[in-house]
Coordinates of C-alpha atoms (C1' of nucleotides) in Angstrom, one line a residue:
Chain A
M33 CA 5.7 -8.5 31.9
G34 CA 3.7 -7.4 28.9
R35 CA 0.6 -9.0 27.5
N36 CA 0.3 -12.7 26.6
A37 CA 1.3 -13.8 23.1
H38 CA -1.5 -15.1 20.9
F39 CA 1.0 -16.5 18.5
N40 CA 4.5 -17.8 18.5
N41 CA 7.5 -18.0 16.1
E42 CA 6.9 -21.6 15.2
Q43 CA 3.4 -20.8 13.9
F44 CA 4.7 -18.2 11.5
I45 CA 7.5 -20.5 10.3
D46 CA 5.1 -23.4 9.9
T47 CA 2.7 -21.3 7.9
A48 CA 5.4 -19.8 5.7
L49 CA 6.7 -23.4 5.1
K50 CA 3.2 -24.6 4.2
I51 CA 2.5 -21.8 1.8
A52 CA 5.9 -22.1 0.1
A53 CA 5.5 -25.8 -0.3
G54 CA 2.0 -25.4 -1.7
Q55 CA 2.2 -22.4 -3.9
G56 CA 5.8 -21.5 -4.2
P57 CA 8.0 -19.0 -2.3
A58 CA 6.5 -16.0 -4.2
A59 CA 3.2 -16.7 -2.6
V60 CA 4.7 -16.3 0.9
T61 CA 3.8 -12.6 1.4
I62 CA 3.7 -11.2 4.9
A63 CA 0.0 -10.6 4.5
A64 CA -0.6 -14.2 3.5
V65 CA 1.3 -15.6 6.4
A66 CA -0.3 -13.3 8.9
G67 CA -3.8 -13.8 7.4
D68 CA -3.5 -17.5 7.5
I69 CA -3.0 -17.4 11.2
G70 CA -5.3 -14.5 11.9
A71 CA -2.5 -12.3 13.1
P72 CA -1.8 -8.7 12.1
V73 CA 1.1 -8.0 9.8
G74 CA 2.8 -6.1 12.6
S75 CA 3.1 -9.2 14.6
V76 CA 5.2 -10.8 11.9
Y77 CA 7.7 -7.9 12.1
H78 CA 7.5 -8.1 15.9
R79 CA 9.1 -11.5 15.6
F80 CA 11.1 -11.5 12.4
L81 CA 13.3 -8.6 11.2
S82 CA 12.2 -9.1 7.6
R83 CA 10.6 -11.5 5.2
D84 CA 14.1 -12.8 4.3
V85 CA 14.8 -13.7 7.9
L86 CA 11.5 -15.6 8.2
M87 CA 12.3 -17.5 5.0
A88 CA 15.8 -18.2 6.1
E89 CA 14.3 -19.9 9.2
V90 CA 12.1 -22.0 6.9
W91 CA 15.1 -23.0 4.9
G92 CA 17.2 -23.7 8.0
R93 CA 14.6 -26.0 9.4
V94 CA 14.1 -27.9 6.2
A95 CA 17.8 -28.3 5.5
A96 CA 18.6 -29.5 9.0
S97 CA 15.8 -32.0 8.8
F98 CA 17.2 -33.6 5.7
Q99 CA 20.9 -33.4 6.4
D100 CA 21.0 -34.6 9.9
E101 CA 19.9 -38.1 9.0
F102 CA 21.8 -38.0 5.8
L103 CA 25.1 -37.2 7.4
T104 CA 24.5 -39.7 10.2
A105 CA 24.2 -42.5 7.6
L106 CA 27.2 -41.2 5.7
E107 CA 29.4 -40.9 8.8
K108 CA 28.6 -44.5 9.7
G109 CA 30.1 -45.4 6.3
E110 CA 26.8 -46.5 4.8
G111 CA 27.0 -44.9 1.4
I112 CA 24.0 -46.7 0.1
E113 CA 22.0 -45.8 3.2
A114 CA 22.8 -42.2 2.6
A115 CA 21.8 -42.5 -1.0
L116 CA 18.5 -44.1 -0.1
H117 CA 17.8 -41.6 2.6
T118 CA 16.6 -39.1 0.0
P119 CA 13.5 -41.0 -1.2
R120 CA 12.7 -42.1 2.3
W121 CA 12.9 -38.6 3.7
V122 CA 10.9 -37.3 0.8
R123 CA 8.1 -39.7 1.4
Q124 CA 7.9 -38.7 5.1
H125 CA 8.2 -35.0 4.5
S126 CA 6.3 -34.0 1.4
A127 CA 6.1 -30.3 2.2
E128 CA 9.7 -29.9 3.3
A129 CA 10.8 -31.9 0.3
R130 CA 9.1 -29.6 -2.1
I131 CA 10.9 -26.6 -0.6
L132 CA 14.3 -28.3 -0.4
L133 CA 14.3 -29.8 -3.9
L134 CA 12.2 -27.4 -5.9
Y135 CA 13.8 -24.1 -4.9
R136 CA 17.2 -22.7 -4.2
R137 CA 18.1 -20.8 -1.1
E138 CA 18.3 -17.5 -3.0
E139 CA 14.7 -18.0 -4.2
L140 CA 13.5 -18.2 -0.7
A141 CA 15.5 -15.4 0.8
A142 CA 17.3 -13.2 -1.6
G143 CA 19.6 -11.0 0.4
S144 CA 20.7 -10.4 4.0
W145 CA 20.7 -13.7 5.9
P146 CA 21.2 -13.1 9.6
E147 CA 24.8 -13.9 10.5
E148 CA 23.7 -16.8 12.7
M149 CA 21.9 -18.5 9.8
K150 CA 24.8 -18.0 7.5
E151 CA 27.1 -19.7 10.0
R152 CA 24.7 -22.6 10.5
A153 CA 24.5 -23.1 6.7
F154 CA 28.2 -22.9 6.4
G155 CA 28.7 -25.4 9.2
I156 CA 26.3 -27.9 7.5
S157 CA 28.1 -27.5 4.2
L158 CA 31.5 -28.1 5.8
R159 CA 30.2 -31.2 7.6
L160 CA 28.8 -32.4 4.3
D161 CA 32.0 -31.9 2.4
A162 CA 34.0 -33.6 5.1
G163 CA 31.6 -36.5 5.2
I164 CA 31.8 -37.0 1.5
S165 CA 35.6 -36.8 1.5
E166 CA 36.0 -39.3 4.2
F167 CA 33.6 -41.7 2.7
A168 CA 35.3 -41.4 -0.7
A169 CA 38.7 -42.0 0.9
R170 CA 37.3 -45.0 2.7
T171 CA 35.7 -46.5 -0.4
F172 CA 38.3 -45.8 -3.0
G173 CA 41.5 -45.6 -1.0
K174 CA 41.9 -41.9 -1.8
A175 CA 39.7 -38.8 -2.2
G176 CA 40.9 -36.9 -5.3
R177 CA 38.6 -34.9 -7.4
E178 CA 37.6 -38.0 -9.5
E179 CA 36.6 -40.0 -6.5
I180 CA 34.7 -37.1 -4.9
N181 CA 32.8 -36.5 -8.1
R182 CA 31.7 -40.1 -8.3
T183 CA 30.6 -40.1 -4.7
V184 CA 28.6 -36.9 -5.0
F185 CA 27.0 -38.1 -8.1
A186 CA 26.0 -41.5 -6.6
I187 CA 24.7 -40.4 -3.3
I188 CA 23.4 -36.9 -3.8
D189 CA 22.8 -36.1 -7.5
V190 CA 21.2 -39.3 -8.6
P191 CA 18.9 -39.7 -5.7
Y192 CA 17.8 -36.1 -6.2
A193 CA 17.1 -36.8 -9.9
A194 CA 15.2 -40.0 -9.1
V195 CA 12.8 -38.2 -6.8
L196 CA 12.5 -34.8 -8.4
R197 CA 10.0 -35.8 -11.1
Y198 CA 7.5 -37.0 -8.5
I199 CA 7.9 -34.1 -6.2
R200 CA 7.1 -31.8 -9.1
Q201 CA 3.9 -33.8 -9.7
G202 CA 3.0 -33.6 -6.0
K203 CA 3.3 -37.4 -5.7
K204 CA 5.2 -39.7 -3.5
P205 CA 8.1 -41.4 -5.2
P206 CA 7.3 -45.0 -6.1
R207 CA 9.3 -47.9 -4.8
A208 CA 11.1 -48.3 -8.1
V209 CA 13.3 -45.2 -7.3
E210 CA 15.1 -47.2 -4.6
D211 CA 15.9 -49.8 -7.2
H212 CA 17.2 -47.2 -9.7
I213 CA 19.3 -45.5 -7.0
T214 CA 20.8 -48.8 -5.9
K215 CA 21.7 -50.0 -9.3
T216 CA 23.3 -46.7 -10.1
Y217 CA 25.1 -46.6 -6.8
N218 CA 26.6 -50.1 -7.5
A219 CA 27.6 -49.1 -11.0
I220 CA 29.3 -45.9 -10.1
M221 CA 30.9 -46.8 -6.8
R222 CA 32.4 -50.1 -8.0
R223 CA 36.0 -50.2 -6.9
T224 CA 37.3 -51.0 -10.4
K225 CA 37.6 -47.7 -12.1
Chain B
M139 CA 5.0 2.2 -44.7
G140 CA 5.7 3.8 -41.4
R141 CA 9.1 4.6 -40.0
N142 CA 12.0 2.1 -40.0
A143 CA 12.4 -0.1 -37.0
H144 CA 15.5 0.5 -34.8
F145 CA 15.0 -2.8 -33.1
N146 CA 13.6 -6.2 -33.8
N147 CA 11.9 -9.0 -32.0
E148 CA 15.0 -11.1 -31.9
Q149 CA 16.9 -8.5 -30.0
F150 CA 14.4 -8.3 -27.3
I151 CA 14.2 -12.1 -27.0
D152 CA 18.0 -12.4 -27.0
T153 CA 18.3 -9.7 -24.3
A154 CA 15.6 -11.3 -22.1
L155 CA 17.4 -14.6 -22.5
K156 CA 20.7 -13.1 -21.5
I157 CA 19.4 -11.4 -18.4
A158 CA 17.4 -14.5 -17.3
A159 CA 20.5 -16.7 -17.7
G160 CA 22.7 -14.3 -15.9
Q161 CA 20.6 -12.9 -13.1
G162 CA 17.5 -15.1 -13.0
P163 CA 14.1 -14.6 -14.5
A164 CA 13.1 -12.1 -11.8
A165 CA 15.7 -9.7 -13.2
V166 CA 14.0 -9.7 -16.5
T167 CA 11.9 -6.5 -16.1
I168 CA 10.6 -4.7 -19.1
A169 CA 12.7 -1.7 -18.2
A170 CA 15.9 -3.8 -17.9
V171 CA 15.3 -5.4 -21.3
A172 CA 14.5 -2.1 -23.0
G173 CA 17.3 -0.3 -21.2
D174 CA 19.9 -2.9 -22.2
I175 CA 19.1 -2.3 -25.9
G176 CA 18.5 1.4 -25.5
A177 CA 14.9 1.1 -26.5
P178 CA 11.9 2.7 -24.8
V179 CA 9.6 0.4 -22.8
G180 CA 6.8 1.2 -25.2
S181 CA 8.7 -0.6 -28.0
V182 CA 8.6 -3.8 -26.0
Y183 CA 4.9 -3.7 -25.8
H184 CA 4.7 -2.7 -29.4
R185 CA 6.2 -6.1 -30.2
F186 CA 5.0 -8.3 -27.3
L187 CA 1.6 -8.4 -25.8
S188 CA 3.0 -8.8 -22.3
R189 CA 6.1 -9.8 -20.3
D190 CA 4.7 -13.3 -20.2
V191 CA 4.6 -13.5 -23.9
L192 CA 8.2 -12.4 -24.2
M193 CA 9.3 -14.9 -21.7
A194 CA 7.3 -17.6 -23.4
E195 CA 9.3 -16.9 -26.5
V196 CA 12.5 -17.2 -24.6
W197 CA 11.3 -20.6 -23.2
G198 CA 10.2 -21.8 -26.6
R199 CA 13.4 -21.0 -28.2
V200 CA 15.5 -22.7 -25.5
A201 CA 13.3 -25.8 -25.3
A202 CA 13.3 -26.3 -29.0
S203 CA 17.1 -25.9 -29.2
F204 CA 17.5 -28.7 -26.7
Q205 CA 14.8 -31.0 -27.7
D206 CA 15.2 -31.2 -31.5
E207 CA 18.6 -32.9 -31.3
F208 CA 17.5 -35.0 -28.3
L209 CA 14.5 -36.4 -30.1
T210 CA 16.4 -37.0 -33.3
A211 CA 18.9 -39.1 -31.4
L212 CA 16.1 -40.9 -29.6
E213 CA 14.1 -41.6 -32.7
K214 CA 17.1 -43.1 -34.3
G215 CA 17.1 -45.6 -31.5
E216 CA 20.3 -44.3 -29.9
G217 CA 19.4 -44.2 -26.3
I218 CA 22.9 -43.5 -25.1
E219 CA 23.3 -40.8 -27.6
A220 CA 20.1 -39.1 -26.4
A221 CA 21.4 -39.4 -22.8
L222 CA 24.8 -37.9 -23.7
H223 CA 23.1 -35.1 -25.7
T224 CA 22.5 -33.3 -22.4
P225 CA 26.1 -32.6 -21.4
R226 CA 27.0 -31.9 -24.9
W227 CA 24.3 -29.4 -25.5
V228 CA 25.0 -27.8 -22.1
R229 CA 28.6 -27.2 -23.0
Q230 CA 27.6 -25.5 -26.3
H231 CA 24.8 -23.5 -24.9
S232 CA 25.6 -22.2 -21.5
A233 CA 23.1 -19.4 -21.3
E234 CA 20.2 -21.5 -22.7
A235 CA 21.2 -24.4 -20.4
R236 CA 20.9 -22.2 -17.3
I237 CA 17.4 -21.2 -18.3
L238 CA 16.2 -24.7 -19.3
L239 CA 17.7 -26.5 -16.3
L240 CA 17.6 -24.0 -13.5
Y241 CA 14.0 -22.7 -13.9
R242 CA 10.7 -24.1 -14.6
R243 CA 8.3 -22.7 -17.3
E244 CA 6.1 -21.2 -14.7
E245 CA 8.9 -19.2 -13.2
L246 CA 9.6 -17.6 -16.5
A247 CA 6.0 -16.9 -17.5
A248 CA 3.4 -17.3 -14.8
G249 CA 0.1 -17.1 -16.6
S250 CA -1.4 -16.6 -20.0
W251 CA 0.7 -18.3 -22.6
P252 CA -0.4 -17.4 -26.1
E253 CA -2.3 -20.2 -27.6
E254 CA 0.3 -20.8 -30.3
M255 CA 3.0 -21.3 -27.7
K256 CA 0.9 -23.7 -25.6
E257 CA 0.3 -25.8 -28.7
R258 CA 4.0 -25.8 -29.6
A259 CA 4.9 -26.9 -26.0
F260 CA 2.2 -29.5 -26.1
G261 CA 3.4 -30.9 -29.4
I262 CA 7.0 -31.1 -28.1
S263 CA 5.8 -32.9 -25.0
L264 CA 3.7 -35.4 -27.1
R265 CA 6.7 -36.1 -29.3
L266 CA 8.8 -36.7 -26.3
D267 CA 6.4 -39.1 -24.7
A268 CA 6.0 -41.0 -28.0
G269 CA 9.8 -41.2 -28.5
I270 CA 10.4 -42.5 -25.0
S271 CA 7.6 -45.1 -25.3
E272 CA 8.9 -46.4 -28.6
F273 CA 12.4 -46.5 -27.4
A274 CA 11.4 -48.4 -24.3
A275 CA 9.4 -50.9 -26.4
R276 CA 12.3 -51.4 -28.7
T277 CA 14.7 -51.9 -25.8
F278 CA 12.7 -54.0 -23.4
G279 CA 10.2 -55.6 -25.7
K280 CA 7.3 -53.8 -24.0
A281 CA 6.6 -50.3 -22.7
G282 CA 4.7 -50.6 -19.4
R283 CA 5.1 -48.2 -16.6
E284 CA 8.2 -49.9 -15.2
E285 CA 10.0 -49.8 -18.5
I286 CA 9.1 -46.2 -19.2
N287 CA 10.2 -45.2 -15.7
R288 CA 13.6 -46.8 -16.2
T289 CA 14.0 -45.2 -19.6
V290 CA 13.1 -41.7 -18.4
F291 CA 15.4 -42.1 -15.5
A292 CA 18.4 -43.2 -17.6
I293 CA 18.1 -40.8 -20.5
I294 CA 16.5 -37.7 -18.9
D295 CA 16.7 -37.5 -15.2
V296 CA 20.3 -38.8 -14.6
P297 CA 21.9 -36.6 -17.3
Y298 CA 20.1 -33.7 -15.9
A299 CA 21.4 -34.4 -12.4
A300 CA 24.9 -35.0 -13.7
V301 CA 25.1 -31.6 -15.2
L302 CA 23.0 -29.5 -12.8
R303 CA 25.7 -29.0 -10.2
Y304 CA 28.0 -27.4 -12.7
I305 CA 25.4 -25.3 -14.3
R306 CA 24.6 -23.8 -10.9
Q307 CA 28.3 -22.9 -10.4
G308 CA 28.4 -21.4 -13.9
K309 CA 30.9 -24.0 -15.0
K310 CA 31.0 -26.3 -18.0
P311 CA 30.4 -29.9 -17.0
P312 CA 33.7 -31.9 -16.9
R313 CA 34.2 -35.0 -19.1
A314 CA 33.6 -37.2 -16.2
V315 CA 29.9 -36.7 -16.4
E316 CA 29.8 -38.6 -19.7
D317 CA 31.3 -41.5 -17.9
H318 CA 28.8 -41.3 -15.1
I319 CA 25.9 -41.1 -17.5
T320 CA 27.1 -44.0 -19.5
K321 CA 27.7 -46.3 -16.5
T322 CA 24.3 -45.5 -15.2
Y323 CA 22.7 -46.0 -18.5
N324 CA 24.2 -49.4 -18.8
A325 CA 23.2 -50.4 -15.3
I326 CA 19.6 -49.3 -15.7
M327 CA 18.9 -50.3 -19.3
R328 CA 20.3 -53.7 -19.0
R329 CA 17.8 -56.2 -20.5
T330 CA 17.8 -58.4 -17.4
K331 CA 15.4 -57.0 -15.1
Chain C
dC258 C1' 4.2 17.1 -51.2
dA259 C1' 0.3 15.4 -48.2
dT260 C1' -1.4 11.5 -45.8
dA261 C1' -1.6 7.2 -43.4
dT262 C1' 0.8 4.4 -40.3
dA263 C1' 4.6 1.7 -38.2
dT264 C1' 7.6 2.7 -34.6
dT265 C1' 10.0 5.1 -31.4
dA266 C1' 9.7 7.9 -27.0
dG267 C1' 8.9 8.1 -22.5
dA268 C1' 5.6 10.0 -19.0
dA269 C1' 1.5 8.6 -16.2
dT270 C1' -1.1 5.0 -13.9
dG271 C1' -2.1 1.2 -11.0
dT272 C1' -1.1 -2.7 -8.3
dT273 C1' 1.2 -5.5 -5.2
dG274 C1' 3.7 -6.2 -1.4
dA275 C1' 7.4 -5.1 2.1
dT276 C1' 8.2 -2.2 5.7
dT277 C1' 7.2 1.4 9.1
dC278 C1' 4.4 3.9 12.4
dT279 C1' 1.1 4.9 15.7
dA280 C1' -2.2 3.2 18.7
dT281 C1' -4.3 -0.1 21.8
dT282 C1' -4.4 -3.9 25.1
dA283 C1' -3.0 -7.0 28.6
dT284 C1' 0.0 -8.4 32.3
dG285 C1' 3.6 -8.5 35.7
dT286 C1' 6.0 -5.6 39.2
dC287 C1' 6.2 -2.1 42.6
Chain D
dG1 C1' -3.9 0.5 41.6
dA2 C1' -0.2 3.0 38.7
dC3 C1' 3.6 2.0 35.6
dA4 C1' 6.5 -0.2 32.3
dT5 C1' 6.4 -3.1 28.5
dA6 C1' 5.5 -7.2 25.5
dA7 C1' 2.5 -8.0 22.1
dT8 C1' -1.3 -7.3 19.3
dA9 C1' -3.8 -4.2 15.7
dG10 C1' -3.9 -2.4 11.5
dA11 C1' -3.4 2.0 8.9
dA12 C1' 0.0 4.7 6.3
dT13 C1' 4.3 4.6 3.5
dC14 C1' 7.3 3.5 -0.1
dA15 C1' 9.3 1.2 -3.9
dA16 C1' 9.4 -1.7 -7.8
dC17 C1' 7.3 -2.9 -12.0
dA18 C1' 3.9 -4.1 -15.5
dT19 C1' 1.0 -1.9 -18.3
dT20 C1' -1.3 2.0 -20.6
dC21 C1' -1.4 6.4 -22.8
dT22 C1' -0.2 10.3 -25.4
dA23 C1' 3.1 12.4 -28.3
dA24 C1' 6.6 12.7 -31.7
dT25 C1' 8.9 10.9 -36.0
dA26 C1' 10.0 8.8 -40.1
dT27 C1' 8.8 6.5 -44.4
dA28 C1' 6.2 4.6 -48.1
dT29 C1' 2.4 5.5 -51.2
dG30 C1' -0.5 8.2 -53.9

DNA sequence: CATATATTAGAATGTTGATTCTATTATGTC
DNA sequence: GACATAATAGAATCAACATTCTAATATATG
């Protein structure tokens, strides 16, 4: 019952994502999102409790897109595959990459995340920590702070650094980044301390 | 002539820097800066043409603080010293580091930089490019795109990544980051391609 | 001491954008 | 066909801030 919808949640999330990627999160005003689709602002609020909730959806989508493949590689025990996932994913998902790597969660949605989203984010973070720990233990024989730090550096921080400069310029990372990431990975994750 | 000043430019810049480091650039409202010092908002505008100009001063100060030592090390030909400058500087300058590494120029001051500041920034950027090029040429025998990419990665991007995680948590980077940076530097800057 | 002026003081203005509110319009159900 | 309601429409509110404006105050200079 009720009239047919002209729009759907996905459209609003997609549009918010597109604007955030192109012009930064501050440009994602309710009017801009609605205007882009040709919807009235009221329709945004009909579907999302607030701007924060809309942005939290954007974040959730982007983070999940990245982390699912990343964790899969890691849980398989392929550290170098996990590390190389970053440049690959970035090439395939330019807009999402800009959001994930250029802004922090709090810049997208300042306060009040819906409980469900907080739990989702917490779950992802737990899974990430566990994956890293297990991998460190498997690689080094134990997973103390030292081993975890090295692992995080090699498979998260360095790939991020390798790719960031290109994302800022709106370019796809060149092939050389794989080489840099791999060399660093080998140097850091070598068994010999 | 005229009455004595109760405040001075430095105070406003310091306060803006402190607030930006602690609560992010968005928290740097004119009222917040003035209020923190006990000055009227009018006094801010008496000294700075606009919020953007004030923030540009903050940025200029922070950038210069970092880059002077960095470039000195680089121009001496000490690549590894330049790379290690990042964690050292970060430990000594927590607030400045948060601003320099957590936000981009445009987040501090969106539009309209005063001409003088633009030139200063441009000069710094030129000097940086030249320093990197020279260093790459000295290290690899030539400074093509490939050699420059490697150099930038090893002495800028990786140190940044090594330190970022701790800055976000408001902690000082542990000693291990020097080890990671050094290992990476050796792996990447090895003469053998 | 009178004047010019640098500076403080802080109220008034204007804009931008989130959010709320009040219709209006279709569509399924009875 | 009348009713309930999901959804669209978009005007009206509200709040936060940057910026502007109009005093009020000291102080140096003559």
